[in-house]
Amino acid sequence: MEMVALVPGSSRELAALPLPELDPQRPPLLDLGGDMAPEDASSDPIGRLTSAVAQADRLATVAAAFRDELVATAYREGAAEYAARLTDLPPAERREWGARAMLAELACALRLPEGTLAKRLARQAALAAFPRFREAHAAGLVSSWHCDVMLDVFGHVDDEAALAAADEALIGKALELTPSELRVPARRWRARHVPKTDDERRRNLAARHVAVSPADDDLCWLTALLPAAQAMAIYHRLSDVAARAAGPDEPRTLDQLRADALCDTLLACADSPSAGVGDGLGGIVPTVVLTVPVLSLLGHCDEPAELEGFGPIDIETARRLASQAPSFIRVLTHPETGAVLSVGRERYRVPADLKTALAIRDETCRFPGCRRRAVRCDIDHAHAWHRNGRTDIDNLEHLCRKHHRLKHEVGWQLEHHGGGRITWTSPTGRHYGTAPAREVRSMGRAKPAL
């Protein structure tokens, strides 16, 4: 059974779930004896199961708190050790690159983006201002989400006395409330005792942004951090448009109508939602890289195309985007291996073709976990040019400026294995492999770069 079938998204779906037939002679669902026996063991099997889950969750929280403390300690001590080893750097840079080196080391070991790990370390350090919450978290009494609420609400407060008072005032509520419920009294306490300053409001406003991240089935999440008044006004505007379009003959839900209204408003300046999914592409004039399997292009199979920066899309959408793009690179791929066969003859000059092939192959910085786009990266010789390294596709890779310097300053090494596959070796001897976004055939030995 698929997991999605076990997690209903609405009360209607919950009511539709079939209940299993229970055999009175069935064995216990869980053997809760020994160390896993809950403290409040009950003869009721539902009570025993619930208690076991609660206890397991507490143990998981204890383990997570210990892990966070260990990661923070490893970062501090490892950064200092790295800094002491970087004797070739000026003293002023050793601390910075020691910290960068240890962050990269831990991020690779944990298979996390460096930015994610840096935020985790910063939040762990900030939690020291809330000793009651920190102790409760270590004991498994409050979750990481409860701690995150405190860090979010009081993130820009510098008054140590105020933070200590908030810690004392809100820990009792955290033991009784869910994280979302805790946010309400926390914000009220903050507003009453530590009102936001003009500087903090300016900092918050400066954080506004729009972001996009892939979802499933040709969908994306489009998120925006906006001033509250504007965000609510936009939402109410979309709701008004959706409500006007709703009716007995309208099959779309209000959520779907809001989504369609958003697309139409931004792409076509419409006053009402269009017919639904699939419309609204007419306003997009992209410069795109489309990877199209040869057999799909010929109509002999349904293998999806790939849109750079997103991933698989259906062939029909790819055709529509390509027909509207003033500039695009069509990449034809081998029907069995997926290897790139051509990047188009309009980009004939060797240096430009090689850069194009590299960008198509890599898409992002090739350091483990880094997602910076290739167009914003350096092209690096894995085997240095001044040491007889070749300028060809099997000796080149994209590295963002930070990881380019990390390779040279700290001593990370990499090795190409053909087809864009790379193995990185950290200064401590740990190995990490990275695969290309797509395979590109070796183009042979290129002319040396001047």
PDB file of N, CA and C in Angstrom, residues 211-222 309-311:
ATOM      1  N   ALA A 211      10.438  32.923  -4.249  1.00  0.00           N
ATOM      2  CA  ALA A 211      11.241  31.726  -4.506  1.00  0.00           C
ATOM      3  C   ALA A 211      10.395  30.684  -5.214  1.00  0.00           C
ATOM      4  N   VAL A 212      11.054  29.821  -5.948  1.00  0.00           N
ATOM      5  CA  VAL A 212      10.368  28.725  -6.636  1.00  0.00           C
ATOM      6  C   VAL A 212      11.123  27.437  -6.356  1.00  0.00           C
ATOM      7  N   SER A 213      10.381  26.349  -6.137  1.00  0.00           N
ATOM      8  CA  SER A 213      10.994  25.041  -5.910  1.00  0.00           C
ATOM      9  C   SER A 213      10.123  23.976  -6.555  1.00  0.00           C
ATOM     10  N   PRO A 214      10.744  22.962  -7.162  1.00  0.00           N
ATOM     11  CA  PRO A 214       9.967  21.930  -7.863  1.00  0.00           C
ATOM     12  C   PRO A 214       9.113  21.110  -6.912  1.00  0.00           C
ATOM     13  N   ALA A 215       7.933  20.731  -7.379  1.00  0.00           N
ATOM     14  CA  ALA A 215       7.081  19.764  -6.686  1.00  0.00           C
ATOM     15  C   ALA A 215       6.986  18.543  -7.600  1.00  0.00           C
ATOM     16  N   ASP A 216       5.871  17.850  -7.581  1.00  0.00           N
ATOM     17  CA  ASP A 216       5.705  16.671  -8.418  1.00  0.00           C
ATOM     18  C   ASP A 216       4.748  16.954  -9.574  1.00  0.00           C
ATOM     19  N   ASP A 217       4.800  16.094 -10.587  1.00  0.00           N
ATOM     20  CA  ASP A 217       3.821  16.112 -11.681  1.00  0.00           C
ATOM     21  C   ASP A 217       3.763  17.461 -12.391  1.00  0.00           C
ATOM     22  N   ASP A 218       4.931  17.974 -12.794  1.00  0.00           N
ATOM     23  CA  ASP A 218       5.003  19.222 -13.562  1.00  0.00           C
ATOM     24  C   ASP A 218       4.476  20.425 -12.788  1.00  0.00           C
ATOM     25  N   LEU A 219       4.526  20.383 -11.471  1.00  0.00           N
ATOM     26  CA  LEU A 219       4.097  21.505 -10.638  1.00  0.00           C
ATOM     27  C   LEU A 219       5.293  22.090  -9.901  1.00  0.00           C
ATOM     28  N   CYS A 220       5.157  23.346  -9.510  1.00  0.00           N
ATOM     29  CA  CYS A 220       6.181  24.019  -8.717  1.00  0.00           C
ATOM     30  C   CYS A 220       5.513  24.753  -7.563  1.00  0.00           C
ATOM     31  N   TRP A 221       6.259  24.903  -6.476  1.00  0.00           N
ATOM     32  CA  TRP A 221       5.847  25.790  -5.392  1.00  0.00           C
ATOM     33  C   TRP A 221       6.388  27.180  -5.690  1.00  0.00           C
ATOM     34  N   LEU A 222       5.513  28.177  -5.711  1.00  0.00           N
ATOM     35  CA  LEU A 222       5.901  29.576  -5.844  1.00  0.00           C
ATOM     36  C   LEU A 222       5.577  30.249  -4.521  1.00  0.00           C
ATOM     37  N   GLY A 309      16.700  23.724 -14.767  1.00  0.00           N
ATOM     38  CA  GLY A 309      16.318  24.349 -13.518  1.00  0.00           C
ATOM     39  C   GLY A 309      15.093  23.759 -12.874  1.00  0.00           C
ATOM     40  N   PHE A 310      14.395  22.850 -13.597  1.00  0.00           N
ATOM     41  CA  PHE A 310      13.200  22.228 -13.023  1.00  0.00           C
ATOM     42  C   PHE A 310      13.276  20.722 -13.074  1.00  0.00           C
ATOM     43  N   GLY A 311      13.417  20.169 -14.279  1.00  0.00           N
ATOM     44  CA  GLY A 311      13.423  18.723 -14.422  1.00  0.00           C
ATOM     45  C   GLY A 311      12.449  18.280 -15.493  1.00  0.00           C
TER      46      GLY A 311
END
